[in-house]
Tab-separated table of C-alpha atoms in Angstrom:
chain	number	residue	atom	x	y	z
Y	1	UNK	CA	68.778	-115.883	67.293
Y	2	UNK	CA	67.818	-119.373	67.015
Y	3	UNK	CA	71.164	-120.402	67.761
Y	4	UNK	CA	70.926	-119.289	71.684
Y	5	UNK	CA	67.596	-121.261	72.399
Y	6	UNK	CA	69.106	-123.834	75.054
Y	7	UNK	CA	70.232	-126.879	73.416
Y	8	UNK	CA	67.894	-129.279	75.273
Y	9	UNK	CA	64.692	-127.548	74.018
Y	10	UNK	CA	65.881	-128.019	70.530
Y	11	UNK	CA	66.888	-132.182	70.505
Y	12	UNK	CA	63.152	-132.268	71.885
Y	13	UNK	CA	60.618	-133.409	69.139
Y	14	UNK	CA	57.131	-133.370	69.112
Y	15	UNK	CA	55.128	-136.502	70.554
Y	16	UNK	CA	55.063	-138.952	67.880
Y	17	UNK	CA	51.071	-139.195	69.090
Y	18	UNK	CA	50.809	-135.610	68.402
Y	19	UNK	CA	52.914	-136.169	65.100
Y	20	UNK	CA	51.084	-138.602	63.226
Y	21	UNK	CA	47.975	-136.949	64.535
Y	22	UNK	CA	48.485	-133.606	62.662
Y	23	UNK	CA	49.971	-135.621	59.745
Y	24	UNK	CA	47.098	-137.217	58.467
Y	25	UNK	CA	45.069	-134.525	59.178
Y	26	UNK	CA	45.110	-133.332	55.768
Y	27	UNK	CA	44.036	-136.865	54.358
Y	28	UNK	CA	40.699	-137.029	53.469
Y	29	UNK	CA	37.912	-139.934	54.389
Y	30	UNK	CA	40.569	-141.016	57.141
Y	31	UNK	CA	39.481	-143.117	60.294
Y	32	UNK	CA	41.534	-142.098	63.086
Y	33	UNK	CA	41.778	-144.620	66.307
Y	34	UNK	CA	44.853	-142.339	67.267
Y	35	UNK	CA	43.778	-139.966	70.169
Y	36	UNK	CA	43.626	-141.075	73.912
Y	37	UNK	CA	40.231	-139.394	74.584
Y	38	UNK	CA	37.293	-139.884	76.050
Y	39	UNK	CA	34.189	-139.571	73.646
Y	40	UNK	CA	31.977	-139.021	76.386
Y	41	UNK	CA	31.094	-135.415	77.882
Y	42	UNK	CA	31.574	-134.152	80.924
Y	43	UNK	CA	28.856	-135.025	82.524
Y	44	UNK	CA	26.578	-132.072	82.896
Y	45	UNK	CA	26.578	-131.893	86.835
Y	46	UNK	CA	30.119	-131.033	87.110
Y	47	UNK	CA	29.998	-128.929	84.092
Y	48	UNK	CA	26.947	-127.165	86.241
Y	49	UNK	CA	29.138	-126.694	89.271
Y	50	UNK	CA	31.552	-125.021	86.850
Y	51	UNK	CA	29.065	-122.198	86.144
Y	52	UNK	CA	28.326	-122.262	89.602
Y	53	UNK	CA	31.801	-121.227	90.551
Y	54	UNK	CA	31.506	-118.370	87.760
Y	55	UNK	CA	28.271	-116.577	88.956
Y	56	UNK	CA	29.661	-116.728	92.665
Y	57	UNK	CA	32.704	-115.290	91.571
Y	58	UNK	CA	35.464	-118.132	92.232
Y	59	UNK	CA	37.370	-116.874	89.843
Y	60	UNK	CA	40.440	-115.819	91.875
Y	61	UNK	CA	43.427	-117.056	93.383
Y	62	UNK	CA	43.497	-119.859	95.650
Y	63	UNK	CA	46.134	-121.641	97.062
Y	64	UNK	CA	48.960	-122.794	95.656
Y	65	UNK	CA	47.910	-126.146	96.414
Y	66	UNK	CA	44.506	-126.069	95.661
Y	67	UNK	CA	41.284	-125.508	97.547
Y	68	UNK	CA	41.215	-127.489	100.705
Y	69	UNK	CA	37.752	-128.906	99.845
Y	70	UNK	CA	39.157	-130.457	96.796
Y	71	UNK	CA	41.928	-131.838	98.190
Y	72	UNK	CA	40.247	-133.229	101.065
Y	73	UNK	CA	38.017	-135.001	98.291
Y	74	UNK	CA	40.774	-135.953	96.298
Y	75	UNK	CA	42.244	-138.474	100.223
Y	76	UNK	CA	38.890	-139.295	100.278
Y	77	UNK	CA	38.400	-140.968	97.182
Y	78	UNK	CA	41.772	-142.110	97.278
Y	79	UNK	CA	41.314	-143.564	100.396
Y	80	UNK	CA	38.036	-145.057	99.716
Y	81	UNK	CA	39.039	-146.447	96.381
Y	82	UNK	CA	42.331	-147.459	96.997
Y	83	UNK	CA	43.074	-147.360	100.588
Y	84	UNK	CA	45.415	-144.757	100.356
Y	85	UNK	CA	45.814	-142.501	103.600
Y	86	UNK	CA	47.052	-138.422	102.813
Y	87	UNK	CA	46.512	-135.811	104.471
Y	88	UNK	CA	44.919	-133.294	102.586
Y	89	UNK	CA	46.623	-130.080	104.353
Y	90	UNK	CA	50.278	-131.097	103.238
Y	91	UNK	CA	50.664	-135.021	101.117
Y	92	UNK	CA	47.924	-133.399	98.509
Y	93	UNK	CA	48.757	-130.717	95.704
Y	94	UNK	CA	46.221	-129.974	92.304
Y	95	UNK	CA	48.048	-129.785	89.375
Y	96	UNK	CA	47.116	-128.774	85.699
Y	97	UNK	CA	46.374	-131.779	84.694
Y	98	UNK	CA	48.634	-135.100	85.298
Y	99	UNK	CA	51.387	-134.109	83.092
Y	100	UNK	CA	52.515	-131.006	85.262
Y	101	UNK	CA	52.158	-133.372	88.376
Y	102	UNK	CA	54.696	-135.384	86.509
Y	103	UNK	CA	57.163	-132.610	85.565
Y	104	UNK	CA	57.081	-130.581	88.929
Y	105	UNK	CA	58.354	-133.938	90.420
Y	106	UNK	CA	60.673	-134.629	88.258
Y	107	UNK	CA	62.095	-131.423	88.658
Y	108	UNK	CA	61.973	-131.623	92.231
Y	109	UNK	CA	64.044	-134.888	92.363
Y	110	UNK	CA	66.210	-134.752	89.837
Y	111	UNK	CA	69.735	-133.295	89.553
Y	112	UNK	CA	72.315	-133.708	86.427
Y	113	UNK	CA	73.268	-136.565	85.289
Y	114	UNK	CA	70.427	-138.586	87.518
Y	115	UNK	CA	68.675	-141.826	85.478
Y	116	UNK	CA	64.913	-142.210	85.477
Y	117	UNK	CA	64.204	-145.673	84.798
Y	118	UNK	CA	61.266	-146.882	82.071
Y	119	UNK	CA	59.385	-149.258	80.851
Y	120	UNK	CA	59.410	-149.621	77.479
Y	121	UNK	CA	57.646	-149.388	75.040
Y	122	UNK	CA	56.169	-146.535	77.056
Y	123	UNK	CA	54.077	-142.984	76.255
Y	124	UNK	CA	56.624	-140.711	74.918
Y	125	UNK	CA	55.596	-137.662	77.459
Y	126	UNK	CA	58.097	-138.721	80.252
Y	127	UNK	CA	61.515	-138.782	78.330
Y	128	UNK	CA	61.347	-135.335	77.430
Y	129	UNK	CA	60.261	-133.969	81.017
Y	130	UNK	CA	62.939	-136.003	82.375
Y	131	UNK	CA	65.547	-134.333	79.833
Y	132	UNK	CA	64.560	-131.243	80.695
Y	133	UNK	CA	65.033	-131.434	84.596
Y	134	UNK	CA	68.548	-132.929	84.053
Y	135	UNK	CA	68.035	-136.461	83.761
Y	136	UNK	CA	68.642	-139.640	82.082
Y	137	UNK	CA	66.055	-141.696	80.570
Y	138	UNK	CA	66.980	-145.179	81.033
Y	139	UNK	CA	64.473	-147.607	78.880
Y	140	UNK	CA	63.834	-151.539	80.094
Y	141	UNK	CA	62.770	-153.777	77.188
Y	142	UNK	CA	59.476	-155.286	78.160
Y	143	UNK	CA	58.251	-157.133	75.030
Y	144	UNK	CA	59.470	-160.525	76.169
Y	145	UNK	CA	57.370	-160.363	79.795
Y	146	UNK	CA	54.236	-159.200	78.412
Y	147	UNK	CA	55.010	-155.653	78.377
Y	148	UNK	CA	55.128	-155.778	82.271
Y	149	UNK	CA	58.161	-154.557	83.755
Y	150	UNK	CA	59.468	-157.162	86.110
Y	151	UNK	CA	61.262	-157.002	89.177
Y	152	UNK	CA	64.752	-159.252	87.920
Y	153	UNK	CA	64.562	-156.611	84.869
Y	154	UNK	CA	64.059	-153.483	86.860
Y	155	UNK	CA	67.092	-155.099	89.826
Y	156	UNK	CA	69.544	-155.832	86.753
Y	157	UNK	CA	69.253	-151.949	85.496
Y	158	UNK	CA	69.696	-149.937	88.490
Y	159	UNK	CA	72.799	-148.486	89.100
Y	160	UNK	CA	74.072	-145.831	91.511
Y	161	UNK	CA	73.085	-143.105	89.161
Y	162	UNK	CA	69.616	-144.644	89.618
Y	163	UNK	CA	67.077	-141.979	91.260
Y	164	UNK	CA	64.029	-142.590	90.033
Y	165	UNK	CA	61.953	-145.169	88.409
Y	166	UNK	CA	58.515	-144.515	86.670
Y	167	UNK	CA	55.451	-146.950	86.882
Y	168	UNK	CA	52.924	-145.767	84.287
Y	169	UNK	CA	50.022	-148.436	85.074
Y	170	UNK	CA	47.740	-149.254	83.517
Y	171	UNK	CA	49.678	-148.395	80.307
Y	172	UNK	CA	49.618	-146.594	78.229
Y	173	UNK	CA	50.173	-147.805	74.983
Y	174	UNK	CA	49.835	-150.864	75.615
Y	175	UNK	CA	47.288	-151.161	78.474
Y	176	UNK	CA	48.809	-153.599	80.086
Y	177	UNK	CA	48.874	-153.387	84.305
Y	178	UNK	CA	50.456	-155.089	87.205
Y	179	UNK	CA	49.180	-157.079	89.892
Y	180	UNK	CA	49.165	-156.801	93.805
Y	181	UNK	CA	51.747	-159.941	93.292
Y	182	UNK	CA	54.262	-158.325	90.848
Y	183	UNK	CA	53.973	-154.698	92.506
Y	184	UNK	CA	54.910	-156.415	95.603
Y	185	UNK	CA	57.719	-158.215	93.877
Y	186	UNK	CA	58.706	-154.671	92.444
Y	187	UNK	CA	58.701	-153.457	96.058
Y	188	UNK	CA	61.104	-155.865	97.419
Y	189	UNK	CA	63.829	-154.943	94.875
Y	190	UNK	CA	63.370	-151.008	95.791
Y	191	UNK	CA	63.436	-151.188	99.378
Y	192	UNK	CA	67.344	-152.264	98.639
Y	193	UNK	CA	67.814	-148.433	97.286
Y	194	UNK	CA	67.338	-145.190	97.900
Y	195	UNK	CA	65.075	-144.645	94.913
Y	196	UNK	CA	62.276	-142.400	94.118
Y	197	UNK	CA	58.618	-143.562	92.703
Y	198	UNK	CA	56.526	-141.925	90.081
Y	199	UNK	CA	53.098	-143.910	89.939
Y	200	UNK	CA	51.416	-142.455	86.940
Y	201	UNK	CA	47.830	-143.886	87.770
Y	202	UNK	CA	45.777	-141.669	85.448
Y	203	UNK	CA	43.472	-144.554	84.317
Y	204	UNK	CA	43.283	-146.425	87.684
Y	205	UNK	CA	39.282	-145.963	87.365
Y	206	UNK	CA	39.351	-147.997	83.714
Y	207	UNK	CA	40.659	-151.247	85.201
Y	208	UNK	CA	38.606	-154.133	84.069
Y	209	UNK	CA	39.500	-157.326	85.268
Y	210	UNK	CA	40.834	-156.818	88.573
Y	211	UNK	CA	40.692	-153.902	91.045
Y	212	UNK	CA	43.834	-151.131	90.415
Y	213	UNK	CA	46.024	-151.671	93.158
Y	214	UNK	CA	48.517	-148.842	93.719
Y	215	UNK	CA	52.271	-149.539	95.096
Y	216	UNK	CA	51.557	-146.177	97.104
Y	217	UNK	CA	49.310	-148.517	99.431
Y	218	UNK	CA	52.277	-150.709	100.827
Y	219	UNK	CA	53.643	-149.341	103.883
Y	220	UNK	CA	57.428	-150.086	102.766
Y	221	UNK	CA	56.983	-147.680	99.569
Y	222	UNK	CA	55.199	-144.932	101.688
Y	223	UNK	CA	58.220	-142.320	102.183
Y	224	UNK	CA	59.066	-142.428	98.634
Y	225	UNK	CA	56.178	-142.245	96.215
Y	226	UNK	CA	54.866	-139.981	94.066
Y	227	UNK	CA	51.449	-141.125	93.174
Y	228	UNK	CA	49.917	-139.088	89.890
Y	229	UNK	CA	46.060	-139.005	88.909
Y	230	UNK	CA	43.222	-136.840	87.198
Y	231	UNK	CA	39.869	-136.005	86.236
Y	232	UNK	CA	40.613	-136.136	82.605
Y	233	UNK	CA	40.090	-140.291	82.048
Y	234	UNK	CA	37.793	-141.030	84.600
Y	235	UNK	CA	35.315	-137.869	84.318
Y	236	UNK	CA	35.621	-137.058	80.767
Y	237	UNK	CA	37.519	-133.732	81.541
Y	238	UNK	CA	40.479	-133.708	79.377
Y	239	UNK	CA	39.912	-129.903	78.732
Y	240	UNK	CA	39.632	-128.736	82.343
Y	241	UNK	CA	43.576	-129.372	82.944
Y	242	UNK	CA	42.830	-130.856	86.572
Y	243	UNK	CA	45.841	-133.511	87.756
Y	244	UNK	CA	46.655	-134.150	91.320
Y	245	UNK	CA	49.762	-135.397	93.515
Y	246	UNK	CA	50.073	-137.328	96.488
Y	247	UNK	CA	53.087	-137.863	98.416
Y	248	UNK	CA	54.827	-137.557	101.914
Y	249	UNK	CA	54.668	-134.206	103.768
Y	250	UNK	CA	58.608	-134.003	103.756
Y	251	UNK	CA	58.905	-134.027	100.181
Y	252	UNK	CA	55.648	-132.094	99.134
Y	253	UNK	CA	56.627	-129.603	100.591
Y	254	UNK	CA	59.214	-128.984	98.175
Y	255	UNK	CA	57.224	-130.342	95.113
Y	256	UNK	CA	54.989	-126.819	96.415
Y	257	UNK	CA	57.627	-124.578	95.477
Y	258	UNK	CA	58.380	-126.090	92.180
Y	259	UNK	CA	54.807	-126.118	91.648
Y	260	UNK	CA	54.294	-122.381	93.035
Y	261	UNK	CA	56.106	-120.851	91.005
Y	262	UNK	CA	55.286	-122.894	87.774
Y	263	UNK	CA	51.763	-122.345	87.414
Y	264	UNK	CA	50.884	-120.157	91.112
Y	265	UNK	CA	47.401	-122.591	91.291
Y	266	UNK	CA	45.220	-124.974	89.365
Y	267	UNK	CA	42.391	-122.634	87.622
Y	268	UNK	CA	40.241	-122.044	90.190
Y	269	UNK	CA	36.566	-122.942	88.038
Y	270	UNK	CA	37.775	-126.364	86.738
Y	271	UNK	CA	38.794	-126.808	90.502
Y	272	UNK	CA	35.181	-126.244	91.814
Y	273	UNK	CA	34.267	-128.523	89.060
Y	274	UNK	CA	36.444	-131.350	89.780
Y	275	UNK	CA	35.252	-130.908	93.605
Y	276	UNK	CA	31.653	-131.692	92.615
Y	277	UNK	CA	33.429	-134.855	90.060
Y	278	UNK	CA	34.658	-136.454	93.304
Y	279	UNK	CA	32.050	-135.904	95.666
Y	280	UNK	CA	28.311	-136.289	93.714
Y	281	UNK	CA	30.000	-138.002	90.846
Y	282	UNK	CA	31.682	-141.042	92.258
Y	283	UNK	CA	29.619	-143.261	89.690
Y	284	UNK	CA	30.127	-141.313	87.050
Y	285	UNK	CA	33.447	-143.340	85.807
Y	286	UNK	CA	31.362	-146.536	86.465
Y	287	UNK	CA	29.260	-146.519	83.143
Y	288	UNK	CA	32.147	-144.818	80.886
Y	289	UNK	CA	34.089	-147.829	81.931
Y	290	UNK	CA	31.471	-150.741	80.945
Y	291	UNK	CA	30.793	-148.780	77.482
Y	292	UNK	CA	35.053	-149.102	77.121
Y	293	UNK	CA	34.863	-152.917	78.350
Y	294	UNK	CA	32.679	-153.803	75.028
Y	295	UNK	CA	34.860	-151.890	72.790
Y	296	UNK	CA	37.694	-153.720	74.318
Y	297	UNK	CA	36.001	-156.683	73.787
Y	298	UNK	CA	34.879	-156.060	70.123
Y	299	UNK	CA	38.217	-155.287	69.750
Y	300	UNK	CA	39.635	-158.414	70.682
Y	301	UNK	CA	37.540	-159.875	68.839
Y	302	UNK	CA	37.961	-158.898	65.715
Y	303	UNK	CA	41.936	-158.817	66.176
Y	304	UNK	CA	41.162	-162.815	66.414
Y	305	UNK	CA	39.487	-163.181	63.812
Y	306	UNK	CA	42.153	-161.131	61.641
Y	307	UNK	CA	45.326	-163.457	63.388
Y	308	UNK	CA	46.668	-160.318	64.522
Y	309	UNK	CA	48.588	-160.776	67.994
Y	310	UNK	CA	48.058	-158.719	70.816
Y	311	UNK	CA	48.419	-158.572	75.119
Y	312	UNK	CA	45.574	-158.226	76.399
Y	313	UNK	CA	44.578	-154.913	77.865
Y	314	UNK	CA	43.545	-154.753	81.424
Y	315	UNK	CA	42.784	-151.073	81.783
Y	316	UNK	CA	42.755	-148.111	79.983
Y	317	UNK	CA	41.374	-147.502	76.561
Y	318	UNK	CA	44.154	-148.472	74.212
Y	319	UNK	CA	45.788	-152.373	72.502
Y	320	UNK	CA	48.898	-152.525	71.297
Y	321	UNK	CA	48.446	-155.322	67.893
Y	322	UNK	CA	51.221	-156.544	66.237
Y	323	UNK	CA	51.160	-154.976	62.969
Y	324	UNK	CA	54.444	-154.934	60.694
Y	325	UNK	CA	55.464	-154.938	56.754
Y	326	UNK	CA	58.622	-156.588	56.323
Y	327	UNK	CA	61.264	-154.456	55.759
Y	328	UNK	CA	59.533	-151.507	57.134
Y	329	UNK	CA	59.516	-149.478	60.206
Y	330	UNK	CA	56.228	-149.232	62.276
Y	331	UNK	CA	56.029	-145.276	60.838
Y	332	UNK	CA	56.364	-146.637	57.560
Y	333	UNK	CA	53.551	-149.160	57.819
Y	334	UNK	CA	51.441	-146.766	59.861
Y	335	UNK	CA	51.697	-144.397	56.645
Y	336	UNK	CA	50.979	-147.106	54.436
Y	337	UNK	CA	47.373	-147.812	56.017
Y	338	UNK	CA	46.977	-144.161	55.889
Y	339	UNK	CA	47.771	-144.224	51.978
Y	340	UNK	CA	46.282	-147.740	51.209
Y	341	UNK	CA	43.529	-147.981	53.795
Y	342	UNK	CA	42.585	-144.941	55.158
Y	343	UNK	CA	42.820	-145.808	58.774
Y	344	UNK	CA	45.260	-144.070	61.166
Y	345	UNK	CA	46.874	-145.879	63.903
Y	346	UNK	CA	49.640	-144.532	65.877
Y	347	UNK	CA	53.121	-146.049	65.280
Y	348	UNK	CA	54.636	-148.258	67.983
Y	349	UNK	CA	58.280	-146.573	68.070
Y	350	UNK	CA	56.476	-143.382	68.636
Y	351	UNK	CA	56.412	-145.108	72.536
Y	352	UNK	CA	60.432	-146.110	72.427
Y	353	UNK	CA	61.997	-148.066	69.959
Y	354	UNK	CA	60.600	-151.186	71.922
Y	355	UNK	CA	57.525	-150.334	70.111
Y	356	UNK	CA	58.930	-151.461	66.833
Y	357	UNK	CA	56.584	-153.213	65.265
Y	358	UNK	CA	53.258	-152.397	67.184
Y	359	UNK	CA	50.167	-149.946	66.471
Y	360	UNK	CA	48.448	-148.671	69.056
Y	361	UNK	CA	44.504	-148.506	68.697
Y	362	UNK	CA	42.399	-146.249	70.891
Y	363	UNK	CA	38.876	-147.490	71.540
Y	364	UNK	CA	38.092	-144.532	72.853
Y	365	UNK	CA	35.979	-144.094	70.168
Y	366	UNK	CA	32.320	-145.098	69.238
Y	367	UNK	CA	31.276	-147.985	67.785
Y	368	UNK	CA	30.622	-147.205	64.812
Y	369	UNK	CA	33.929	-146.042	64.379
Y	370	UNK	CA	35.399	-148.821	65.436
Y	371	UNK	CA	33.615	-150.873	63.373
Y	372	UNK	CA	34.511	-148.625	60.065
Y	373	UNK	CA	38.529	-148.810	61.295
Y	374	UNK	CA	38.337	-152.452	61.569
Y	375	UNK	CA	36.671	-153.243	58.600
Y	376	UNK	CA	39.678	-150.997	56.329
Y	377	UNK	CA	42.175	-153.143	59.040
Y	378	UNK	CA	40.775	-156.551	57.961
Y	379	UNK	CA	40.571	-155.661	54.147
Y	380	UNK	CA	44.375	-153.920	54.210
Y	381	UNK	CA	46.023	-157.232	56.089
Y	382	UNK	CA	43.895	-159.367	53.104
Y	383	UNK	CA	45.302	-157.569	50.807
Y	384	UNK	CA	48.990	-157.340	52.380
């Protein structure tokens, strides 16, 4: 019966992340910088508020959109952090986790045939969402501008098919992120077209040489972004599946449906939790981000010391080195430092085929491990 499944489901592969991941699995004495996530625990006040929620028996239904007390904490701290003004009754909706904020939008918005503009190289979970609702994925090369996409690149590939464009920053692979400058610059070239905006902001709270500023803030963009964010970077809560969406009232409201009858309501504990993330722990992303600041840095460092090129990474928890064996793809060499070196890295055309030639290295990771990955790094490009 395999011949019925619908023909989009089966041209969809497996995250090349997720891919490489299980593939080396089976090797044995393997460091593995592959996985974006935190190795800190929740912290244990929020994991109390869970249990909390349990023995007063929040463990039903609530509305579609989520408790009102979370989503009136969710514009606060938006508004606080990033002076960004929703209302919580009808601009705010809380999703399981970012990535169904993502495709509940996109299936909102998006009708056959309809292009979704990206920045390339670029995490490999948008392309198939966007397939799946209809659309197009329509890469921009960004190698040659730092991996920034830039407002004369994004102006040269729009086209009337055009409906969308994503802006996943800071990045991820790459962690690379734009200023107030070239998101204003971005702005300008959007406000010519009708054209929808996906901010995926999921590590706005990992920034570390700047403050995040969000394109949502600008009054010209207002009416037609989507702005996507989450516990799961900031608070260490990758497991408790809590995203959230913000957006205008006149197109939430239709975002509601999609979302209604997706998933009927975020789980109702990990909501309770989250609610207690953004209102007693506002600091808690404040000392997970310092801790990822020195790892960046060590990073760095010993990239330097190796010759190995790299942008540097302004938020998030991931670099993207330049790391290539001539004559062979970036899957190729990622399995050869596997075999040869016992170190897994993810391959860079597992984010596009503008990723050709790239590794990405999470530093989400200890120390120690670090340390032990870098080492078999240093001693495999001596040898190579």
């Amino acid at each position: 019966m395999e011949h019925l499944v619908n023909q989009t489901i089966k041209d969809i592969e497996i995250s090349g992340i997720r891919k490489f991941f299980n593939m080396v699995g089976d090797y044995e004495d393997i460091v593995s910088l592959t996985i974006g996530q935190p190795d800190f625990t929740t912290p244990e006040h929020i994991k109390e508020a869970a249990k909390q929620a349990i023995d007063r028996n929040y463990t039903t239904y609530t509305h579609n959109a989520g408790i009102l007390p979370l989503r009136k904490a969710i514009a606060d701290f938006s508004n606080r952090n990033y002076n960004l003004k929703y209302d919580a009754q009808s601009e705010v909706i809380v999703t399981v986790g970012a990535s169904q904020a993502i495709d509940i939008t996109l299936r909102t918005i998006l009708s056959a045939g309809d292009e979704v503009i990206l920045p390339g190289p670029v995490y490999p979970g948008y392309e198939p969402l966007i397939k799946l609702a209809g659309g197009k994925p329509v890469h921009i090369d960004t190698r040659d501008s730092g991996f920034k996409l830039t407002a004369a690149s994004l102006s040269e590939h729009i086209t009337p098919d055009t409906k969308c464009i994503i802006l996943p920053y800071p990045s991820n692979p790459t962690g690379v992120t734009l200023t107030e400058t070239e998101l204003k610059e971005i702005a300008d070239v959007l406000s010519e077209h009708e054209i929808f905006v996906i901010a995926d902001e999921i590590y706005s709270e990992l920034v570390y040489d700047n403050k995040h500023f969000s394109i949502a803030s600008l009054s010209s963009m207002r009416d037609r972004v989507f702005l996507v964010n989450g516990l799961s970077k900031s608070h260490a809560m990758t497991g408790w599946r809590i995203g959230y969406l913000l957006g205008p009232a006149n197109l939430m409201k239709h975002v509601l449906k999609v979302h209604q009858y997706n998933v009927s309501c975020a789980t109702s504990i990990s909501q309770h939790a989250a609610l207690e993330a953004l209102t007693e722990g506002k600091e808690d992303p404040i000392e997970m981000k310092e801790e990822y600041r020195k790892r960046r840095n060590y990073v760095m460092s010993r990239l330097d010391g190796m010759g190995i090129d790299y942008e540097v990474p302004g938020g998030a928890f991931y670099i993207f080195p330049k790391i290539e064996l001539e004559g062979k793809s970036s899957f190729d060499t990622a399995v050869q430092l596997v075999e040869e070196a016992g170190l897994a890295l993810v391959p860079g055309d597992a984010f596009s085929t503008f990723g050709q030639g790239h590794m990405r290295l999470s530093y989400a990771y200890d120390k120690a491990t670090l340390k032990k990955g870098l080492d078999r790094l240093e001693q495999f490009m001596n040898r190579t």
